[in-house]
Amino acid sequence: MGLLDGKVAIVTGSGGGIGREHALALAAEGASVLVNDLGGARDGSGEGHAMADQVAEEIRAAGGEAAPNYDNVATVEGGQAILQGALDAFGKVDILVNNAGILRDKTFAKMDEALWDAVIAVHLKGTYCVTRPVFLHMKERGEGGSIISTSSTSGLEGNFGQSNYGAAKAGIAGFTRCLALEGQKGGIRVNAIAPVAFTRMTSDLMGAPEMEKTMAPNLISPLIVFLASDLSKDVTKTTFFVGGGKISEMRMTRTEGVTKTDEGGLWTPEEIAARLPEILA
Ligand SMILES: NC(=O)c1ccc[n+]([C@@H]2O[C@H](COP(=O)([O-])OP(=O)(O)OC[C@H]3O[C@@H](n4cnc5c(N)ncnc54)[C@H](O)[C@@H]3O)[C@@H](O)[C@H]2O)c1
C-alpha cells in the first residue's frame, strides 16, 4: 500500500534535477505520474524528448506508472496540453507540482527585456498556464486536489543578480497564498516550497563537491509526497523552506507597528523618521 495509490500527479520539469526526484518519489508511493519536460538547457534554450522519456522509463522499470509529456509550461496552449496529456494517460489529475524552471542571471544594470521576459514566462506565467486548467479540472471533478508550486529564497529573501528570477519566485509565493483561499471551498490545497539542492541549476554556485551529497535533490521530495498526500489534509496556503535535510516554514510577517491616533492618523515624514525603530520592531 502506497500513500498515493490511485492518485494521478503532474510534475512539470521532471526530466531532471529536483523534478525528477519528485516524480520518482510520487510514483514510489503509488501515484501515476505525467513526467513533463521541455528538455532544454539550463537557460531554457533548446528542447527534446530524451529527458522526460528517460524518467518515465525509469518509473516504469521500477514497477510504477508514468507517461512522458514534452509541452512548454510557458504558454496557455502548453498548459492545456499538459492537463490533456494526464487525462489521456490516466483519466484525471489529483496532484500538480509546478517545478519547471530556467535561469538567466544578470545584475539589474544588464537585465534587458529578453532576460526578464524569458524567466518570468517560464516560472510565473508557467505556473499560471499549467495551474489554471488543472484547477478548473479539479473544481469540476469535485474531489479536491493538491497543488504545489516552486518558489525560492532568491525571491523571498533576495539574491544578488536574480531580480528577474526573484520577482517570478516571490510572485509564485503570492499566487499560492491567493489561490489557496479560492481553492478552500473545493478542497483544493495550494502550497509552495522554496528548495535548495545541488542540480545543474546550482552546481556552479554551490561549489564544494561534498554538497552534491549533502544537498542532494532527493532530499526535497519527501515534503512533496507529504503535501500531495492526505497526511497534509489540513495544510494549505503555506510556503516551506526545504533542503539538506531541513524543513521550515517561510513566513510573510507584519510587525506590530505604531498607530497614530491624533491628527486623524495623518503622519508627518519627520514623525515616521522619529518612530521608525518602533515601526520596524
Ligand atoms: N536547485 C536549487 O537549489 C533551487 C533553489 C530554488 C528554487 N529552485 C527551483 O526548483 C525547480 C527545479 O530546479 P532544478 O534545480 O531541479 O533545475 P533543473 O534545471 O535541473 O530542472 C528544471 C527542469 O525544468 C525543465 N524546464 C525548463 N523550462 C521548461 C518549460 N518551459 N516547460 C517544461 N519544462 C521546462 C528543464 O528542462 C529542467 O529539466 C525550479 O523551479 C527552480 O527554479 C531550485
Tab-separated table of C-alpha atoms and ligand atoms in Angstrom:
chain	number	residue	atom	x	y	z
A	1	MET	CA	0.000	0.000	0.000
A	2	GLY	CA	1.368	3.366	-1.005
A	3	LEU	CA	0.357	6.755	0.394
A	4	LEU	CA	-0.742	7.838	-3.090
A	5	ASP	CA	-2.304	4.681	-4.506
A	6	GLY	CA	-4.914	5.584	-7.136
A	7	LYS	CA	-3.774	9.224	-7.398
A	8	VAL	CA	-2.570	10.949	-10.553
A	9	ALA	CA	0.188	13.563	-10.458
A	10	ILE	CA	1.628	16.002	-12.974
A	11	VAL	CA	5.204	17.144	-12.279
A	12	THR	CA	6.434	19.886	-14.621
A	13	GLY	CA	10.124	19.992	-15.463
A	14	SER	CA	10.617	16.479	-14.116
A	15	GLY	CA	13.089	15.259	-16.737
A	16	GLY	CA	15.975	16.099	-14.398
A	17	GLY	CA	17.058	17.723	-11.131
A	18	ILE	CA	14.558	18.180	-8.307
A	19	GLY	CA	11.526	17.431	-10.516
A	20	ARG	CA	12.878	14.019	-11.445
A	21	GLU	CA	13.157	13.169	-7.740
A	22	HIS	CA	9.582	14.373	-7.146
A	23	ALA	CA	8.330	12.156	-9.980
A	24	LEU	CA	10.212	9.093	-8.702
A	25	ALA	CA	9.074	9.669	-5.105
A	26	LEU	CA	5.397	10.203	-6.021
A	27	ALA	CA	5.440	7.088	-8.232
A	28	ALA	CA	7.103	5.045	-5.476
A	29	GLU	CA	4.084	5.864	-3.260
A	30	GLY	CA	1.695	4.604	-5.932
A	31	ALA	CA	0.828	7.743	-7.916
A	32	SER	CA	0.617	7.597	-11.719
A	33	VAL	CA	2.862	10.407	-12.936
A	34	LEU	CA	2.847	12.597	-16.029
A	35	VAL	CA	6.539	13.415	-16.465
A	36	ASN	CA	6.556	16.794	-18.208
A	37	ASP	CA	9.787	18.316	-19.524
A	38	LEU	CA	10.566	20.557	-22.461
A	39	GLY	CA	14.028	19.013	-22.489
A	40	GLY	CA	16.101	22.170	-22.981
A	41	ALA	CA	19.246	23.603	-21.374
A	42	ARG	CA	19.571	25.396	-18.029
A	43	ASP	CA	18.875	28.774	-19.680
A	44	GLY	CA	15.749	27.427	-21.365
A	45	SER	CA	17.250	27.167	-24.849
A	46	GLY	CA	16.573	24.064	-26.971
A	47	GLU	CA	14.171	21.194	-26.433
A	48	GLY	CA	13.946	17.431	-26.791
A	49	HIS	CA	12.146	14.291	-25.680
A	50	ALA	CA	15.017	12.377	-24.083
A	51	MET	CA	14.755	13.825	-20.548
A	52	ALA	CA	11.046	13.141	-19.989
A	53	ASP	CA	11.269	9.769	-21.773
A	54	GLN	CA	14.128	8.642	-19.550
A	55	VAL	CA	12.398	9.466	-16.257
A	56	ALA	CA	9.093	7.926	-17.377
A	57	GLU	CA	11.011	4.800	-18.368
A	58	GLU	CA	12.841	4.754	-15.013
A	59	ILE	CA	9.496	4.836	-13.174
A	60	ARG	CA	8.053	2.041	-15.321
A	61	ALA	CA	11.179	-0.065	-14.858
A	62	ALA	CA	10.666	0.219	-11.086
A	63	GLY	CA	7.085	-1.059	-11.479
A	64	GLY	CA	5.339	2.322	-11.410
A	65	GLU	CA	3.005	4.108	-13.815
A	66	ALA	CA	4.266	7.040	-15.874
A	67	ALA	CA	3.769	8.823	-19.177
A	68	PRO	CA	6.106	11.397	-20.730
A	69	ASN	CA	4.996	14.844	-21.922
A	70	TYR	CA	7.085	17.470	-23.719
A	71	ASP	CA	4.874	20.578	-23.711
A	72	ASN	CA	6.040	24.047	-22.751
A	73	VAL	CA	4.693	25.324	-19.416
A	74	ALA	CA	5.165	28.928	-20.563
A	75	THR	CA	2.157	29.042	-22.895
A	76	VAL	CA	-1.573	28.682	-22.303
A	77	GLU	CA	-1.707	26.020	-25.042
A	78	GLY	CA	1.172	24.166	-23.383
A	79	GLY	CA	-0.588	24.181	-20.003
A	80	GLN	CA	-3.783	22.879	-21.561
A	81	ALA	CA	-1.844	20.161	-23.419
A	82	ILE	CA	-0.131	19.083	-20.186
A	83	LEU	CA	-3.522	18.598	-18.491
A	84	GLN	CA	-4.785	16.785	-21.594
A	85	GLY	CA	-1.709	14.514	-21.556
A	86	ALA	CA	-2.540	13.457	-17.990
A	87	LEU	CA	-6.240	12.962	-18.823
A	88	ASP	CA	-5.388	10.887	-21.908
A	89	ALA	CA	-2.953	8.700	-19.970
A	90	PHE	CA	-4.693	8.408	-16.590
A	91	GLY	CA	-8.184	9.983	-16.803
A	92	LYS	CA	-7.875	12.613	-14.015
A	93	VAL	CA	-5.451	14.755	-12.004
A	94	ASP	CA	-5.212	14.876	-8.187
A	95	ILE	CA	-1.770	16.438	-7.736
A	96	LEU	CA	0.082	19.179	-9.609
A	97	VAL	CA	3.698	20.037	-8.879
A	98	ASN	CA	4.812	23.208	-10.671
A	99	ASN	CA	8.564	22.709	-10.787
A	100	ALA	CA	9.841	23.647	-14.283
A	101	GLY	CA	12.373	26.449	-14.281
A	102	ILE	CA	15.234	28.201	-16.037
A	103	LEU	CA	17.942	30.684	-15.037
A	104	ARG	CA	19.140	33.855	-16.811
A	105	ASP	CA	21.105	35.652	-14.084
A	106	LYS	CA	22.469	39.181	-14.605
A	107	THR	CA	22.847	42.266	-12.458
A	108	PHE	CA	19.916	44.616	-12.915
A	109	ALA	CA	22.009	47.109	-14.908
A	110	LYS	CA	22.396	44.384	-17.558
A	111	MET	CA	18.890	42.944	-17.187
A	112	ASP	CA	17.461	43.565	-20.652
A	113	GLU	CA	13.853	42.830	-21.563
A	114	ALA	CA	14.644	39.429	-23.124
A	115	LEU	CA	16.295	38.142	-19.914
A	116	TRP	CA	13.411	39.477	-17.836
A	117	ASP	CA	10.656	38.083	-20.071
A	118	ALA	CA	12.138	34.597	-20.515
A	119	VAL	CA	12.402	33.960	-16.781
A	120	ILE	CA	9.017	35.466	-15.898
A	121	ALA	CA	7.453	33.414	-18.728
A	122	VAL	CA	8.648	30.007	-17.532
A	123	HIS	CA	8.320	30.499	-13.768
A	124	LEU	CA	5.475	32.926	-13.092
A	125	LYS	CA	3.385	32.708	-16.249
A	126	GLY	CA	4.202	28.995	-16.495
A	127	THR	CA	2.735	28.472	-13.028
A	128	TYR	CA	-0.427	30.247	-14.208
A	129	CYS	CA	-0.586	28.415	-17.541
A	130	VAL	CA	-0.468	24.922	-16.040
A	131	THR	CA	-2.342	25.600	-12.807
A	132	ARG	CA	-5.403	27.200	-14.402
A	133	PRO	CA	-6.596	24.216	-16.480
A	134	VAL	CA	-5.697	21.805	-13.673
A	135	PHE	CA	-7.501	23.924	-11.052
A	136	LEU	CA	-10.611	24.081	-13.269
A	137	HIS	CA	-10.437	20.304	-13.765
A	138	MET	CA	-10.142	19.727	-10.010
A	139	LYS	CA	-13.075	22.044	-9.301
A	140	GLU	CA	-15.211	20.346	-11.915
A	141	ARG	CA	-14.364	16.874	-10.628
A	142	GLY	CA	-15.242	17.927	-7.093
A	143	GLU	CA	-12.790	15.594	-5.367
A	144	GLY	CA	-10.296	18.201	-4.189
A	145	GLY	CA	-6.627	18.164	-5.029
A	146	SER	CA	-3.162	19.337	-4.078
A	147	ILE	CA	-1.208	21.983	-5.984
A	148	ILE	CA	2.402	22.593	-5.003
A	149	SER	CA	4.434	25.326	-6.690
A	150	THR	CA	8.128	26.085	-6.521
A	151	SER	CA	9.240	29.407	-5.081
A	152	SER	CA	12.771	30.265	-3.939
A	153	THR	CA	14.680	32.014	-1.195
A	154	SER	CA	16.025	34.158	-4.064
A	155	GLY	CA	12.645	35.864	-4.227
A	156	LEU	CA	11.583	35.567	-0.607
A	157	GLU	CA	14.885	36.689	0.941
A	158	GLY	CA	16.665	38.279	-2.044
A	159	ASN	CA	19.717	37.245	-4.055
A	160	PHE	CA	22.248	39.333	-5.971
A	161	GLY	CA	21.880	39.159	-9.758
A	162	GLN	CA	18.472	37.488	-9.745
A	163	SER	CA	15.928	40.328	-9.981
A	164	ASN	CA	14.066	38.510	-12.802
A	165	TYR	CA	14.104	35.107	-11.097
A	166	GLY	CA	13.436	36.579	-7.634
A	167	ALA	CA	10.455	38.566	-8.913
A	168	ALA	CA	8.991	35.438	-10.504
A	169	LYS	CA	9.614	33.293	-7.427
A	170	ALA	CA	8.134	35.835	-4.981
A	171	GLY	CA	5.192	36.110	-7.391
A	172	ILE	CA	4.679	32.366	-7.151
A	173	ALA	CA	4.516	32.606	-3.341
A	174	GLY	CA	1.898	35.385	-3.591
A	175	PHE	CA	-0.028	33.401	-6.200
A	176	THR	CA	-0.037	30.431	-3.816
A	177	ARG	CA	-1.458	32.450	-0.910
A	178	CYS	CA	-4.263	33.880	-3.073
A	179	LEU	CA	-5.192	30.651	-4.846
A	180	ALA	CA	-5.239	28.760	-1.533
A	181	LEU	CA	-8.165	30.953	-0.443
A	182	GLU	CA	-10.033	30.271	-3.691
A	183	GLY	CA	-9.338	26.537	-3.512
A	184	GLN	CA	-10.639	26.077	0.030
A	185	LYS	CA	-14.297	25.614	-0.898
A	186	GLY	CA	-13.485	22.784	-3.313
A	187	GLY	CA	-10.939	21.086	-1.035
A	188	ILE	CA	-8.074	22.097	-3.301
A	189	ARG	CA	-4.965	22.713	-1.199
A	190	VAL	CA	-2.333	25.101	-2.526
A	191	ASN	CA	1.164	25.263	-1.059
A	192	ALA	CA	4.662	26.254	-2.152
A	193	ILE	CA	8.199	25.132	-1.467
A	194	ALA	CA	11.448	27.088	-1.546
A	195	PRO	CA	14.010	24.327	-2.134
A	196	VAL	CA	17.788	24.331	-2.076
A	197	ALA	CA	19.547	21.460	-3.828
A	198	PHE	CA	22.595	20.594	-5.884
A	199	THR	CA	21.385	20.367	-9.508
A	200	ARG	CA	22.534	21.638	-12.890
A	201	MET	CA	20.874	24.915	-11.899
A	202	THR	CA	23.060	25.434	-8.835
A	203	SER	CA	26.154	23.227	-9.200
A	204	ASP	CA	28.422	26.130	-10.197
A	205	LEU	CA	27.008	28.362	-7.439
A	206	MET	CA	27.354	25.754	-4.683
A	207	GLY	CA	30.944	24.871	-5.485
A	208	ALA	CA	32.015	22.472	-2.736
A	209	PRO	CA	31.893	18.910	-4.159
A	210	GLU	CA	30.524	17.355	-0.930
A	211	MET	CA	27.342	19.421	-1.436
A	212	GLU	CA	26.363	17.062	-4.239
A	213	LYS	CA	25.597	14.613	-1.430
A	214	THR	CA	24.589	16.851	1.488
A	215	MET	CA	22.264	18.944	-0.703
A	216	ALA	CA	21.072	16.119	-2.966
A	217	PRO	CA	17.770	16.856	-4.777
A	218	ASN	CA	16.094	13.689	-3.461
A	219	LEU	CA	16.140	15.334	-0.003
A	220	ILE	CA	13.414	17.740	-1.239
A	221	SER	CA	10.869	15.199	-2.425
A	222	PRO	CA	9.525	13.662	0.837
A	223	LEU	CA	7.929	17.060	1.535
A	224	ILE	CA	6.229	16.928	-1.872
A	225	VAL	CA	4.893	13.428	-1.131
A	226	PHE	CA	3.620	14.678	2.244
A	227	LEU	CA	1.926	17.714	0.647
A	228	ALA	CA	0.413	15.525	-2.071
A	229	SER	CA	-1.000	13.027	0.419
A	230	ASP	CA	-3.874	13.013	2.904
A	231	LEU	CA	-1.279	13.334	5.690
A	232	SER	CA	-1.387	17.076	4.933
A	233	LYS	CA	-5.158	17.350	4.511
A	234	ASP	CA	-5.269	20.462	6.730
A	235	VAL	CA	-2.201	22.149	5.240
A	236	THR	CA	-2.771	24.918	2.704
A	237	LYS	CA	-1.509	28.482	1.989
A	238	THR	CA	1.886	27.523	3.387
A	239	THR	CA	5.386	28.015	1.971
A	240	PHE	CA	8.072	25.637	3.192
A	241	PHE	CA	11.833	26.010	3.004
A	242	VAL	CA	13.394	22.613	2.300
A	243	GLY	CA	16.937	21.453	1.632
A	244	GLY	CA	19.822	19.415	3.031
A	245	GLY	CA	17.507	17.573	5.428
A	246	LYS	CA	16.000	20.749	6.889
A	247	ILE	CA	12.328	21.747	6.621
A	248	SER	CA	10.975	25.043	7.962
A	249	GLU	CA	8.198	27.498	7.200
A	250	MET	CA	8.851	30.724	5.272
A	251	ARG	CA	6.501	33.402	6.611
A	252	MET	CA	5.483	36.802	5.389
A	253	THR	CA	5.096	38.745	8.652
A	254	ARG	CA	3.703	42.160	9.538
A	255	THR	CA	5.263	43.856	12.555
A	256	GLU	CA	3.099	45.121	15.424
A	257	GLY	CA	3.636	48.662	14.104
A	258	VAL	CA	2.545	52.010	15.509
A	259	THR	CA	-0.845	53.685	15.003
A	260	LYS	CA	-1.117	57.446	15.144
A	261	THR	CA	-4.477	58.460	16.583
A	262	ASP	CA	-4.264	62.272	16.681
A	263	GLU	CA	-4.456	64.461	13.523
A	264	GLY	CA	-6.883	61.873	12.077
A	265	GLY	CA	-3.996	59.410	11.724
A	266	LEU	CA	-2.015	61.636	9.337
A	267	TRP	CA	1.716	61.161	9.961
A	268	THR	CA	4.380	63.686	9.071
A	269	PRO	CA	7.530	62.290	7.411
A	270	GLU	CA	9.525	63.580	10.413
A	271	GLU	CA	7.324	61.608	12.819
A	272	ILE	CA	7.822	58.463	10.750
A	273	ALA	CA	11.598	59.010	10.905
A	274	ALA	CA	11.471	59.512	14.693
A	275	ARG	CA	9.432	56.365	15.362
A	276	LEU	CA	10.979	54.121	12.709
A	277	PRO	CA	12.639	51.771	15.248
A	278	GLU	CA	9.189	51.052	16.767
A	279	ILE	CA	7.569	50.641	13.325
A	280	LEU	CA	10.199	48.085	12.310
A	281	ALA	CA	10.343	46.303	15.676
B	1	LIG	N1	18.299	23.825	-7.194
B	1	LIG	C1	18.019	24.761	-6.267
B	1	LIG	O1	18.772	24.981	-5.288
B	1	LIG	C2	16.762	25.571	-6.377
B	1	LIG	C3	16.565	26.624	-5.478
B	1	LIG	C4	15.388	27.336	-5.514
B	1	LIG	C5	14.416	27.004	-6.448
B	1	LIG	N2	14.648	26.001	-7.335
B	1	LIG	C6	13.607	25.707	-8.311
B	1	LIG	O2	13.357	24.312	-8.350
B	1	LIG	C7	12.885	23.947	-9.644
B	1	LIG	C8	13.719	22.816	-10.196
B	1	LIG	O3	15.036	23.274	-10.424
B	1	LIG	P1	16.320	22.321	-10.547
B	1	LIG	O4	17.330	22.860	-9.611
B	1	LIG	O5	15.927	20.911	-10.454
B	1	LIG	O6	16.831	22.704	-12.028
B	1	LIG	P2	16.850	21.849	-13.374
B	1	LIG	O7	17.359	22.764	-14.433
B	1	LIG	O8	17.574	20.570	-13.153
B	1	LIG	O9	15.313	21.495	-13.607
B	1	LIG	C9	14.392	22.315	-14.242
B	1	LIG	C10	13.662	21.488	-15.281
B	1	LIG	O10	12.624	22.273	-15.879
B	1	LIG	C11	12.607	21.982	-17.267
B	1	LIG	N3	12.020	23.110	-17.987
B	1	LIG	C12	12.563	24.343	-18.184
B	1	LIG	N4	11.741	25.122	-18.885
B	1	LIG	C13	10.636	24.377	-19.150
B	1	LIG	C14	9.415	24.660	-19.826
B	1	LIG	N5	9.209	25.854	-20.396
B	1	LIG	N6	8.476	23.687	-19.885
B	1	LIG	C15	8.688	22.466	-19.326
B	1	LIG	N7	9.843	22.144	-18.677
B	1	LIG	C16	10.795	23.095	-18.588
B	1	LIG	C17	14.062	21.769	-17.629
B	1	LIG	O11	14.210	21.051	-18.846
B	1	LIG	C18	14.592	21.025	-16.421
B	1	LIG	O12	14.523	19.619	-16.543
B	1	LIG	C19	12.934	25.238	-10.480
B	1	LIG	O13	11.685	25.864	-10.468
B	1	LIG	C20	13.943	26.077	-9.736
B	1	LIG	O14	13.796	27.445	-10.011
B	1	LIG	C21	15.791	25.275	-7.329
